[in-house]
XYZ file of C-alpha atoms in Angstrom:
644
model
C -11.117 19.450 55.406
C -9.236 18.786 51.543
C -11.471 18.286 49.005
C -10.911 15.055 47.835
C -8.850 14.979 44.453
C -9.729 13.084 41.582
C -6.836 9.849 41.455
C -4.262 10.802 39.044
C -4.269 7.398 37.825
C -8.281 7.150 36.730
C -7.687 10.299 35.105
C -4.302 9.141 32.999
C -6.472 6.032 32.182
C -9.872 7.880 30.729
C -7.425 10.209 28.899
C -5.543 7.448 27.337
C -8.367 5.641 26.763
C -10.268 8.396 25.159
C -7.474 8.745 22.419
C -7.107 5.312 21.801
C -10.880 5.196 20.760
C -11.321 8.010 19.101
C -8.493 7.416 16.761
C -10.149 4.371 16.053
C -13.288 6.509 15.128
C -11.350 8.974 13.445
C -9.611 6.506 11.245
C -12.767 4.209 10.226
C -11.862 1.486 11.870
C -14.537 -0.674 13.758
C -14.398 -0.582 17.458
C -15.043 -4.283 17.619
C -12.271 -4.914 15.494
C -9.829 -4.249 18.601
C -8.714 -7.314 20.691
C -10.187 -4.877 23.950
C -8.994 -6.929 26.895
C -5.591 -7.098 25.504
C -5.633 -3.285 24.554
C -7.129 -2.225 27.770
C -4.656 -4.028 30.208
C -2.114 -2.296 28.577
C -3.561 1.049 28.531
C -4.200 0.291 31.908
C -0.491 -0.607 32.286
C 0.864 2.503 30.763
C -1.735 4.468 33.099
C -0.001 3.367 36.250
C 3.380 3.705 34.552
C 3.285 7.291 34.260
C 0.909 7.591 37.064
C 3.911 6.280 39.224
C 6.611 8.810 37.541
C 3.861 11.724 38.250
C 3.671 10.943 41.673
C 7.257 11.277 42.820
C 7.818 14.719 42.604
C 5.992 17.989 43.648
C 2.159 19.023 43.160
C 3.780 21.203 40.434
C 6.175 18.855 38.904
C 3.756 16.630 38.616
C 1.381 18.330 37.003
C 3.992 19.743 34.338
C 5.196 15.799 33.629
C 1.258 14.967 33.011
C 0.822 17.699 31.234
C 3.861 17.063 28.721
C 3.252 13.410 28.517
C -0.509 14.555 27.517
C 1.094 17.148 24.760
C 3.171 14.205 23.836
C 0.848 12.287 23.252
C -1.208 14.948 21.035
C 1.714 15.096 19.106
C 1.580 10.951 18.610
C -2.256 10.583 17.977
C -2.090 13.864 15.692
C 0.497 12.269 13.221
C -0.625 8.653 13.377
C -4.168 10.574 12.068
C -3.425 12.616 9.251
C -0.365 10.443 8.106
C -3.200 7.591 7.805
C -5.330 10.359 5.816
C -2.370 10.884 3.741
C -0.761 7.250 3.293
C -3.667 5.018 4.224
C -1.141 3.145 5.899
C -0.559 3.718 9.690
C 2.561 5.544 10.844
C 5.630 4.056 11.932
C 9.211 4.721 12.111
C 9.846 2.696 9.345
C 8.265 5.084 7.391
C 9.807 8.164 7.907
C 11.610 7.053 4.354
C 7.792 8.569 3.184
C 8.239 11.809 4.991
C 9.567 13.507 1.657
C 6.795 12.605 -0.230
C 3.973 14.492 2.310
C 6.953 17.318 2.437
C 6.785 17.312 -1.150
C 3.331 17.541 -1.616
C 2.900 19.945 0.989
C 0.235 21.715 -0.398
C -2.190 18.443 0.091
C -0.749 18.108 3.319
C -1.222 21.800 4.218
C -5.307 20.588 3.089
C -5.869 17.185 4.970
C -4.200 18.783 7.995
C -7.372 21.800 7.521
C -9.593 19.026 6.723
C -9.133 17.217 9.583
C -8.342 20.045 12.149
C -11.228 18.984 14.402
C -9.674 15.891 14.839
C -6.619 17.718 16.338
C -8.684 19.500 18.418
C -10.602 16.203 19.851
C -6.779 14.622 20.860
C -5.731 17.927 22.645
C -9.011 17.377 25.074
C -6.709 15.416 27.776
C -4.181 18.500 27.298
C -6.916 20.641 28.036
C -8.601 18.805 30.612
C -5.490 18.929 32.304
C -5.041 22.378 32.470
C -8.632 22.811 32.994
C -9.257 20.378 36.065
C -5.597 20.478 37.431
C -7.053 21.595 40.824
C -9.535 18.625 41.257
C -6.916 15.729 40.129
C -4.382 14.189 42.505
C -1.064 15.504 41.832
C 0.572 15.495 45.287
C 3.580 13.610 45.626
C 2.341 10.112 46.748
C 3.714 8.088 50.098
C 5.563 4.833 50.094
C 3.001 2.830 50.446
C 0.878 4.501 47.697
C 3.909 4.363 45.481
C 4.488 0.471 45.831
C 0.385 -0.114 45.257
C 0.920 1.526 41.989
C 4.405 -0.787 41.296
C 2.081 -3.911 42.277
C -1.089 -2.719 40.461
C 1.389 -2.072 37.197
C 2.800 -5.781 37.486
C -1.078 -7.087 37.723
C -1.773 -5.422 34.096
C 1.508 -6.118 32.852
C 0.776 -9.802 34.061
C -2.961 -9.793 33.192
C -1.846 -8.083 29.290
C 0.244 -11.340 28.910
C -2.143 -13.855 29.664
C -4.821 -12.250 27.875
C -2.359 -11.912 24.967
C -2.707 -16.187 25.227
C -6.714 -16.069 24.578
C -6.998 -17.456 20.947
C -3.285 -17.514 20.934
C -3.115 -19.672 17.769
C -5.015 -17.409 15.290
C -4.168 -15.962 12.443
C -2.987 -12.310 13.893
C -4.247 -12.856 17.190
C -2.726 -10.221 20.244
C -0.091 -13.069 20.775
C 1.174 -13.350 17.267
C 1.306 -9.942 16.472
C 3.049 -9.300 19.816
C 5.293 -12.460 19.132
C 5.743 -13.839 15.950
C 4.022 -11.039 13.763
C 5.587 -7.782 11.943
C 2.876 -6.611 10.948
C 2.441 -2.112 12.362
C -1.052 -1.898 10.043
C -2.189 -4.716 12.673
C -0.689 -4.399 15.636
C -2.023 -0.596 15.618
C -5.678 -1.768 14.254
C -5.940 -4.715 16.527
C -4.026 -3.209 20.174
C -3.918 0.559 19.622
C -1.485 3.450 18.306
C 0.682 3.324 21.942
C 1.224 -0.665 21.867
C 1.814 -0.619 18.573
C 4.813 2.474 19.008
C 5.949 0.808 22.359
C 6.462 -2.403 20.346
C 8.358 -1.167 17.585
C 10.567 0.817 20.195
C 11.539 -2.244 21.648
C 11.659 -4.583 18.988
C 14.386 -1.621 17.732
C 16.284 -1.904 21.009
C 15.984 -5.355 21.544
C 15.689 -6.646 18.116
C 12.985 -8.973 16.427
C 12.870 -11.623 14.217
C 9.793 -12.796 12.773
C 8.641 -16.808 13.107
C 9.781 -18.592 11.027
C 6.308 -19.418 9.420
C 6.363 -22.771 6.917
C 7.355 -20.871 3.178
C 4.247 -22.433 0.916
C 3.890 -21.214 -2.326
C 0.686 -21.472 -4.293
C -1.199 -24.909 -4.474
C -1.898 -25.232 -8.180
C -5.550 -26.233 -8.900
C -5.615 -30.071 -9.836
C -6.636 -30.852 -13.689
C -8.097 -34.385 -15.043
C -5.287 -35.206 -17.418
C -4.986 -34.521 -20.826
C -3.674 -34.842 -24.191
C -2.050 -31.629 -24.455
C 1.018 -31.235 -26.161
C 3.701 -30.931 -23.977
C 3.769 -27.780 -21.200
C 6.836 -25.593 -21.095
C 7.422 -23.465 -18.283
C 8.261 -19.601 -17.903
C 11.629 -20.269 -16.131
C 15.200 -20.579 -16.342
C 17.796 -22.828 -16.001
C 18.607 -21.588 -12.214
C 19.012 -24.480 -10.174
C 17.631 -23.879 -6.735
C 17.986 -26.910 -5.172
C 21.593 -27.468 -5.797
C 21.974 -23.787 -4.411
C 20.141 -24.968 -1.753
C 22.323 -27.705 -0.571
C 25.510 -25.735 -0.925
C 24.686 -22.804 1.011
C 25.749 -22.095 4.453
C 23.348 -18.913 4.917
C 20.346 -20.075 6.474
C 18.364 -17.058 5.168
C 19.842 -17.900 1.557
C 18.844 -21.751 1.884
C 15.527 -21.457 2.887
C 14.986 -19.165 -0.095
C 16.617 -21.339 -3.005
C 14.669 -23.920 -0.878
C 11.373 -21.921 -1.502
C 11.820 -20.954 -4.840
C 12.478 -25.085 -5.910
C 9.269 -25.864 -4.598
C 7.725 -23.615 -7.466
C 7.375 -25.348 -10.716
C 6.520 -21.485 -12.247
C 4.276 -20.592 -14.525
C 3.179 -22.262 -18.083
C 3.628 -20.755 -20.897
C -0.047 -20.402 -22.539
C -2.034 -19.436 -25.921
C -1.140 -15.931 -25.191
C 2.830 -16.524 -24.742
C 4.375 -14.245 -27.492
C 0.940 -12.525 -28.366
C 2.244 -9.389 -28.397
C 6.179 -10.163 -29.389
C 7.457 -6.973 -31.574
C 4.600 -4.634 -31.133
C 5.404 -1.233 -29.024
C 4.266 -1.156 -25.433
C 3.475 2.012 -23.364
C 2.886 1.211 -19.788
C 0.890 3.966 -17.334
C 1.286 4.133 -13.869
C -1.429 6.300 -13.460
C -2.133 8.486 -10.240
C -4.709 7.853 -8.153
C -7.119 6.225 -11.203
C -9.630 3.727 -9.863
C -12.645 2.130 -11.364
C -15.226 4.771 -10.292
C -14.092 7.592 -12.387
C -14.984 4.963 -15.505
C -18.098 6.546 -16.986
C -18.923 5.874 -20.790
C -20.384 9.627 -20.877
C -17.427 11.615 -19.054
C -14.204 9.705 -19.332
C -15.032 7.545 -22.900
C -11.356 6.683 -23.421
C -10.959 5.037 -20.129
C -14.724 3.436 -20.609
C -13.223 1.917 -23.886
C -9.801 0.876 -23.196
C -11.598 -1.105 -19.798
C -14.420 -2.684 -21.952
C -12.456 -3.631 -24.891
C -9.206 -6.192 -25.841
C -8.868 -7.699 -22.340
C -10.943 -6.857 -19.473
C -9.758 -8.194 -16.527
C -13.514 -8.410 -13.507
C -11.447 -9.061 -10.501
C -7.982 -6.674 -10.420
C -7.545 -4.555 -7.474
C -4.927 -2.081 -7.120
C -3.607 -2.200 -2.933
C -2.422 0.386 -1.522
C 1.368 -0.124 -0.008
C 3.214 2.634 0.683
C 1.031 5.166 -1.085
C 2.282 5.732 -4.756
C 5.769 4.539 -4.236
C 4.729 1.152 -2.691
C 2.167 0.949 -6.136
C 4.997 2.185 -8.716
C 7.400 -0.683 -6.801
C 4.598 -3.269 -7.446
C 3.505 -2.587 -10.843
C 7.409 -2.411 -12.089
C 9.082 -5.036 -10.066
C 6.210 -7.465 -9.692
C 7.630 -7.611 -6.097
C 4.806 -6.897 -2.800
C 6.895 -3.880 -0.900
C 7.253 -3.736 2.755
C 9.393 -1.098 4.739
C 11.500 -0.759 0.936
C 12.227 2.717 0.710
C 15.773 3.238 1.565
C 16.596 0.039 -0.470
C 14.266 1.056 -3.468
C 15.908 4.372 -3.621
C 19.150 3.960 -3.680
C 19.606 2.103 -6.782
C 22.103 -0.329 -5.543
C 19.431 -4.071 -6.320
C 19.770 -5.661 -9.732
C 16.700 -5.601 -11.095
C 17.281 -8.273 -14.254
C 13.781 -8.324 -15.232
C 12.956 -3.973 -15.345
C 11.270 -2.789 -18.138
C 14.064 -0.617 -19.856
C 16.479 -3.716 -19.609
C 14.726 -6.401 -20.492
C 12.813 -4.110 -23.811
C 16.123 -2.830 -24.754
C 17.508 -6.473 -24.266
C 14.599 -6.926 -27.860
C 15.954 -4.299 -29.716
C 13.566 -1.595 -28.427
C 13.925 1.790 -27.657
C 12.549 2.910 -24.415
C 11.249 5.504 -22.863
C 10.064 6.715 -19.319
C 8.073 10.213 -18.325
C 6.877 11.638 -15.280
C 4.953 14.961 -15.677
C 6.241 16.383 -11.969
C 9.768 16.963 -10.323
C 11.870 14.164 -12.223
C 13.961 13.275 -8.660
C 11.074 13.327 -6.307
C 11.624 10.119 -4.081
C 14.553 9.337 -6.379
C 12.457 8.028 -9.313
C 15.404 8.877 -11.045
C 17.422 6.735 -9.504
C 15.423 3.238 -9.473
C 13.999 3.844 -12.812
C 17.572 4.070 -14.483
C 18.128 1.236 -12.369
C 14.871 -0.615 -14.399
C 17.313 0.058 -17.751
C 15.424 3.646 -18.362
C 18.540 5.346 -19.399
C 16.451 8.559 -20.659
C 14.416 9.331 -18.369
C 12.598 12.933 -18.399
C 10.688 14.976 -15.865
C 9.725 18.349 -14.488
C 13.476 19.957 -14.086
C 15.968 17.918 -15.761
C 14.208 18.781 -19.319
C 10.595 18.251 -19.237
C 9.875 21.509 -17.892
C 10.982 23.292 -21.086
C 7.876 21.332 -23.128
C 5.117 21.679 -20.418
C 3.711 23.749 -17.374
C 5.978 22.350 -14.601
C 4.849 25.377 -12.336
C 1.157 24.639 -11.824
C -0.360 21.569 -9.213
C -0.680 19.520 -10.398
C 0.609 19.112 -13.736
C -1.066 18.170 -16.690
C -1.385 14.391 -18.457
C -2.088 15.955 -21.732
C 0.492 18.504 -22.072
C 3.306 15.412 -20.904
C 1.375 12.918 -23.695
C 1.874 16.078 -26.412
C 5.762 16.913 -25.317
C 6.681 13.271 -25.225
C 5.589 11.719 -28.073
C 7.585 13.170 -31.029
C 10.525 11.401 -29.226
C 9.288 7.889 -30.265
C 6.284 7.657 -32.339
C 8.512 8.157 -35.780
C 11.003 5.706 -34.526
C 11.874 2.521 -37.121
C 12.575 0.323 -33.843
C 9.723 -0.429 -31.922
C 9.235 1.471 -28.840
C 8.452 0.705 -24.688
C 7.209 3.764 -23.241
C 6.478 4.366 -19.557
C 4.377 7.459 -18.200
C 4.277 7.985 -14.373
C 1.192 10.370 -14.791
C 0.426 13.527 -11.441
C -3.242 15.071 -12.843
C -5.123 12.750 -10.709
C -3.384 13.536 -7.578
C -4.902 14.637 -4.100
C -6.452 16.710 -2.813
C -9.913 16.755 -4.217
C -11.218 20.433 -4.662
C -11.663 23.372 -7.109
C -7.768 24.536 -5.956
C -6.946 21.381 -7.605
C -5.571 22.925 -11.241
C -6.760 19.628 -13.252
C -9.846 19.334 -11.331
C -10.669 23.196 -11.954
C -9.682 22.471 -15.404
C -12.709 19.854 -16.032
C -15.141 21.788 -13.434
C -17.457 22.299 -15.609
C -17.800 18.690 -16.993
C -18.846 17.471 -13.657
C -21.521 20.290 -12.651
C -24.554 18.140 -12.997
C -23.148 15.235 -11.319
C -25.547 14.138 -8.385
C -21.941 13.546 -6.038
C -19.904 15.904 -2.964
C -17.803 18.431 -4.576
C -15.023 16.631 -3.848
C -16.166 13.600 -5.752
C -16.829 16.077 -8.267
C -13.217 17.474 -8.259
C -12.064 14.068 -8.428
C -13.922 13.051 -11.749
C -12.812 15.988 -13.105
C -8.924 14.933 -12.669
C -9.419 11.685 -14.312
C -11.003 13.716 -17.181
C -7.695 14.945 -17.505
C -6.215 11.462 -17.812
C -8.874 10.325 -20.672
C -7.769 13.161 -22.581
C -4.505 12.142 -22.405
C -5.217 8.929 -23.351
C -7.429 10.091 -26.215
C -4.981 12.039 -27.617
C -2.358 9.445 -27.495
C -4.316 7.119 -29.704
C -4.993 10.005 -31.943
C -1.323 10.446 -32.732
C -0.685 6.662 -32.831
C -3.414 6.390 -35.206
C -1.874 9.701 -37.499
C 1.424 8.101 -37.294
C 0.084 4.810 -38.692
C 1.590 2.892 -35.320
C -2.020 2.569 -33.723
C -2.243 -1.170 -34.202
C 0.827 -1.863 -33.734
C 1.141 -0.640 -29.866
C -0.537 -1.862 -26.597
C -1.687 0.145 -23.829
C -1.229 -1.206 -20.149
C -2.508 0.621 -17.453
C -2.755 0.606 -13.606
C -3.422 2.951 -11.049
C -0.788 2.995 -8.289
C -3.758 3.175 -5.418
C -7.275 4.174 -4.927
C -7.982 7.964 -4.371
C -7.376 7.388 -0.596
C -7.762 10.993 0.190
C -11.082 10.846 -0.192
C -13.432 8.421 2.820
C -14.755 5.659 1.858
C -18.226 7.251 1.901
C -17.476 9.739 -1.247
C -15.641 6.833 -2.844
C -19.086 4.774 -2.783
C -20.780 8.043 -4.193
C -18.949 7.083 -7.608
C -19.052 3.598 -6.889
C -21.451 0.943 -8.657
C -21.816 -1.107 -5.725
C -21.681 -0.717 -1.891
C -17.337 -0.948 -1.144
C -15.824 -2.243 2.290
C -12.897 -0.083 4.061
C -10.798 -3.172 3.872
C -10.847 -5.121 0.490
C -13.047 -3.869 -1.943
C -12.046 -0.001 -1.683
C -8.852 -1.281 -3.376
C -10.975 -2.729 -6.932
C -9.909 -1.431 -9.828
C -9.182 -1.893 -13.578
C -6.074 -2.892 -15.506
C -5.886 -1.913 -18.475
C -4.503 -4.293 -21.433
C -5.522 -3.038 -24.602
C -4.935 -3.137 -28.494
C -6.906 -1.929 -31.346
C -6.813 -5.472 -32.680
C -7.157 -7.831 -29.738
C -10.774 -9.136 -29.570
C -12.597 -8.919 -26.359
C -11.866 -11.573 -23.715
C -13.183 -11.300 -20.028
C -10.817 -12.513 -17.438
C -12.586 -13.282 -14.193
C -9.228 -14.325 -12.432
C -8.151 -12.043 -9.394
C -4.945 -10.013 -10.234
C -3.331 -7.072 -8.986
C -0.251 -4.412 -9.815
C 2.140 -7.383 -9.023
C 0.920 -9.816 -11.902
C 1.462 -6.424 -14.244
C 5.037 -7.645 -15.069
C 4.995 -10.969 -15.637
C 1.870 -11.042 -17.643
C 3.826 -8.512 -20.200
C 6.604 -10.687 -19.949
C 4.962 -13.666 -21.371
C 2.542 -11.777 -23.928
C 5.939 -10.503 -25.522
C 7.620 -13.724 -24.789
C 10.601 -12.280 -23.215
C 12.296 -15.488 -21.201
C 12.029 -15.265 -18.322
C 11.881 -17.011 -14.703
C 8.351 -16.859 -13.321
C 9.638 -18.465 -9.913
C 11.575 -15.426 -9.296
C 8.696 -12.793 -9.208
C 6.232 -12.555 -6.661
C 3.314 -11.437 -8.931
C 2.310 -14.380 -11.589
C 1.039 -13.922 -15.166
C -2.744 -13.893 -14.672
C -3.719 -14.976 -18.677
C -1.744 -18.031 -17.171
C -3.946 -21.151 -15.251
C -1.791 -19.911 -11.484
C -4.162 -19.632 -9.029
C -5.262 -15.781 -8.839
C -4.279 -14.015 -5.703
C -4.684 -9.980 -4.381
C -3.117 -9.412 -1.068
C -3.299 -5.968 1.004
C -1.049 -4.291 3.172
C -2.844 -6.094 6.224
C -2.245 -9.740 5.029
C -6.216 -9.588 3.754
C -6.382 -11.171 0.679
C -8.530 -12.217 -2.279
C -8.061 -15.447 -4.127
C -10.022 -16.929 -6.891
C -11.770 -18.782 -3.660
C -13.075 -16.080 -1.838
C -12.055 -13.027 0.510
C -10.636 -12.804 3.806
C -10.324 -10.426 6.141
C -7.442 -10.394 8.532
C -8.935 -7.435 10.671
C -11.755 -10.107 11.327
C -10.212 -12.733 10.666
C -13.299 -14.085 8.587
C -13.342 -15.774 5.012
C -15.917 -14.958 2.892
C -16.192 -17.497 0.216
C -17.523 -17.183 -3.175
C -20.551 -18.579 -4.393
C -20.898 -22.339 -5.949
C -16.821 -23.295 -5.304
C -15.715 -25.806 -2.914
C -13.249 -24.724 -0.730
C -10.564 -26.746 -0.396
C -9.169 -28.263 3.518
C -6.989 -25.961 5.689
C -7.543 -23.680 3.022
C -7.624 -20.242 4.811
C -4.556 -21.123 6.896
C -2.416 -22.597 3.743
C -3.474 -19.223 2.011
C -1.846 -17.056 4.927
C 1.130 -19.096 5.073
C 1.118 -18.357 1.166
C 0.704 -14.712 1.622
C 2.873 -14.557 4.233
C 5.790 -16.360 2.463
C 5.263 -14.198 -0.256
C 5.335 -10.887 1.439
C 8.546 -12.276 2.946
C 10.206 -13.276 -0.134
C 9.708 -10.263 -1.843
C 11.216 -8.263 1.521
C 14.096 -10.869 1.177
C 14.760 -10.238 -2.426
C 15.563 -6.458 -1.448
C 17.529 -7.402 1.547
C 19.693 -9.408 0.090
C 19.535 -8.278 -3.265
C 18.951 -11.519 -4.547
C 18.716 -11.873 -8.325
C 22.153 -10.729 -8.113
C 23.313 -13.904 -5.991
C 21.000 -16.233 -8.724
C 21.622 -14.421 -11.737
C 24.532 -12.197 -11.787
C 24.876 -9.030 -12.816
């Protein structure tokens, strides 16, 4: 008598199931999170898919095509994990316009992939198993009738996924809306799993998507008794939307000269021309966060955060690793898939640093301490109006050590600033800075650098190493005041700094090792500082919520450039516009409260009254946002409003 086999279909379904979870795990995501009846009708779905392709052929056939599929899918789970170690974003095709960077930075790669090796080994277990157990699992070629159970068992799931997909249908990022109406991979892969999410971007490829239309909204401005102020002028232009409204043909075009009409912009304020005709030099600075701010280890960074401006409620999210931070900070724009766009140069960018600095008679200036071309910073930072730009290999390499990883913040800060700190024209400077980067250990050349600073430091080692990169960055710092104070141009210059993401190579548990307070994996991971300082500017706390997108615009109007405050996405946050942070999952933080897309909750702050519909106004506002600013690229749209 045959031993009776184990169905081929139970065991497709426990190994598909098993790497859906465990990636979950892996990835810190909460298993409750997951919309599981949704999920697990279409894991069940794709079970008796390739149950019924594995049961057509030979024992041996069959077993190769499971096998495969299982290696496959290995393959899949394996670089969804370690590109979310390495991005903090989770893969999709969209993003293979990021594949240069991890090639680039191989070395950290080379690390997380080491790091996390047992996590590889855990998604090879259906492999394995199948190899292991092929003798007790059904892989006989199946009869008619036990092929066209597994046809009509497939149509139940497919038909049971759909209506479960209706359950709560009208939420905020509910399985319908993602599925539907939603572009949103960070989701769709948190909320249904890593093979929904790549089976839905496969079709929506194929077949095409197009989001729902969603009602634009922009910010509701907070209502004021009247008063006798004198009268309010407004950071914009004389760009009139409406009339290009009603002449355009476009419908894409119309409803966004439509949505930009509806803003009235920004005011200008007490601080508008604060700053006008001093020198600027803006840092994007790698990987710096709030917890490596300690008054006894990195003073410089302690003073520049406690002193002029000191913003309580900035957080720096993390889009697109350091590109998606560099885009926000410079454009004032919220990225989404941007890459190839970004990169190639081709978008008029009216409002970019270089131009708009030059525009007042400044020189400028932009630095990046590590290969000058990598992800063609090159390219969209001469397209910013930074006409000298200099890096590792196209001259910076003959002034500093362009052969060790990674390269050093004070070496770049004493090569660079002979070229403008003697200048008679004021100066705008902009440093893209590496000695903070990943990975966190002794092989780390800044980190190894400031070992011994760190020693005594009650933290992991790789906390440790990261303290000790951001040493390197205070340094810098310190000894760029030093030589603006020596060349007499100390008062006369502002520092701005941002980080372009929190240290994201490090979990969330050896971030809250350095952190003051106990951080979430979802919004408060991303707080940070943003750094606004001068010598003379007297302290003033800003408890408004801001992020790398208000970085622009708030320069803008402290130098009081003109400028049209409808047209970027990020607002000037010394101005009374409602402050808003929003992540790469549609979570957000407003000067209201917090929510949470992944649980759809809202956490509201203490002693304000929230205001009606609030929560689902605010993700129509996010969402039109996040749109806009895609749109913008797309259709390279200042050039359509404002020439060029």
């Amino acid at each position: 008598m045959q031993k009776k086999r184990l169905d081929l279909t139970i065991f497709l379904t426990l190994g598909i199931v098993f790497l859906e979870v465990i990636f979950k795990v892996l990835s810190g995501s909460q298993l409750w999170q997951i919309s599981f009846l949704s999920a697990f009708c279409f894991w069940l779905a794709t079970s008796f898919l390739i149950s019924f392709f594995a049961s057509l052929f030979s024992r041996k056939i069959n077993y190769l095509l499971v096998l495969t599929i299982f290696f496959l899918l290995f393959l899949l789970f394996s670089t969804e994990i370690i590109f979310f170690k390495v991005f903090d974003v989770y893969f999709s095709v969209a993003d293979f316009g990021l594949a240069d960077q991890a090639a680039d930075f191989w070395r950290d790669t080379v690390t997380l992939i080491l790091k996390y090796s047992y996590a590889l080994v855990i998604f090879l277990i259906p492999f394995i198993s199948t190899i292991l157990f092929r003798k007790q699992i059904g892989f006989e070629k199946a009869s008619a009738n036990n092929l066209l159970s597994k046809i009509l068992l497939l149509l139940i799931f497919i038909v049971l996924f759909q209506v479960s997909l209706l359950i709560k249908k009208e939420n905020s990022f509910s399985g319908y809306q993602l599925y539907y109406k939603v572009n949103n991979n960070y989701l769709t892969t948190a909320k249904i799993g890593v093979i929904p999410a790549r089976f839905l971007e496969i079709k929506r490829a194929i077949f095409g998507f197009e989001e729902a239309k969603a009602e634009l909204k922009v910010a509701p401005k907070a209502k004021k008794e009247p008063t006798k102020e004198k009268s309010v002028i407004y950071n914009i232009t004389d760009i009139d939307f409406t009339a290009l409204a009603a002449s355009e043909n476009n419908g894409v075009l119309k409803n966004m000269h439509t949505y930009f009409a509806s803003d009235t912009g920004t005011k200008q304020n007490e601080y508008t021309g604060y700053y006008k005709g001093k020198n600027l030099i803006v840092f994007m600075a790698e990987s710096f966060n709030s917890i490596a701010v300690s008054q006894e280890l990195t003073p410089t960074l302690y003073k520049l955060t406690n002193e002029s401006f000191v913003f309580n409620n900035f957080y720096t999210p993390v889009m697109l690793s350091t590109l998606g931070g560099e885009f926000q900070e410079l454009t004032g724009i919220y990225p989404s898939s941007l890459s190839s766009i970004w990169r190639k140069g081709t978008n008029y960018f009216p409002y970019g640093f270089g131009t708009q600095y030059a525009a007042q008679g400044y020189k400028t200036f932009a630095y990046h301490n590590n290969q000058y071309n990598f992800q063609s910073r090159d390219v969209y930072l001469k397209n910013l109006g930074f006409t000298n730009y200099l890096g590792c290999f196209n001259g910076l390499e003959k002034k500093i050590n362009c052969y060790q990883w990674p390269e050093s913040d004070i070496e770049m800060i004493e090569a660079t600033t002979p070229d403008y700190i003697s200048a008679d024209e004021p100066f705008m400077v902009y440093y893209a800075t590496v000695s903070g980067h990943m990975s966190y250990s002794w092989y780390n050349q800044m980190a190894k650098k400031h070992k011994a600073a760190v020693q005594d430091l009650a933290v992991s080692e790789e906390a440790k190493a990261y303290v000790a990169t951001q040493i390197e960055l205070d340094q810098a710092l310190a000894l760029l005041i030093e030589k603006l104070t020596a060349a007499g141009k100390l008062d006369d210059t502002v520092i701005a700094l941002v980080g372009d993401h929190y240290p994201y190579a490090m979990d969330l548990a050896t971030i809250n090792e350095l952190s003051s307070y106990e951080r979430d994996a979802t919004i408060e991971i991303n707080r940070s500082n943003f750094i606004l300082w001068n010598s003379k500017t007297p302290k003033t706390e800003v408890n408004k919520v801001g992020c790398q997108v208000d970085v622009l615009p708030t320069l803008l109007n402290l130098y009081g450039i003109k400028y049209d405050s409808r047209l970027i996405i990020g607002k000037d946050i010394l101005s009374d516009e409602p402050g808003l942070a929003i992540f790469n999952n549609q979570s957000w933080v407003s000067d209201y409260g917090k929510y949470n897309s992944l649980t759809g909750t809202f956490t509201p702050n203490k002693d304000v009254v929230i205001p009606d519909n609030y929560v689902t106004d605010m993700n129509s506002v996010v969402a039109s946002k996040i749109t806009m600013g895609k749109l913008i690229l797309e259709k390279n749209y200042y050039q359509r409003v404002m020439g060029g």
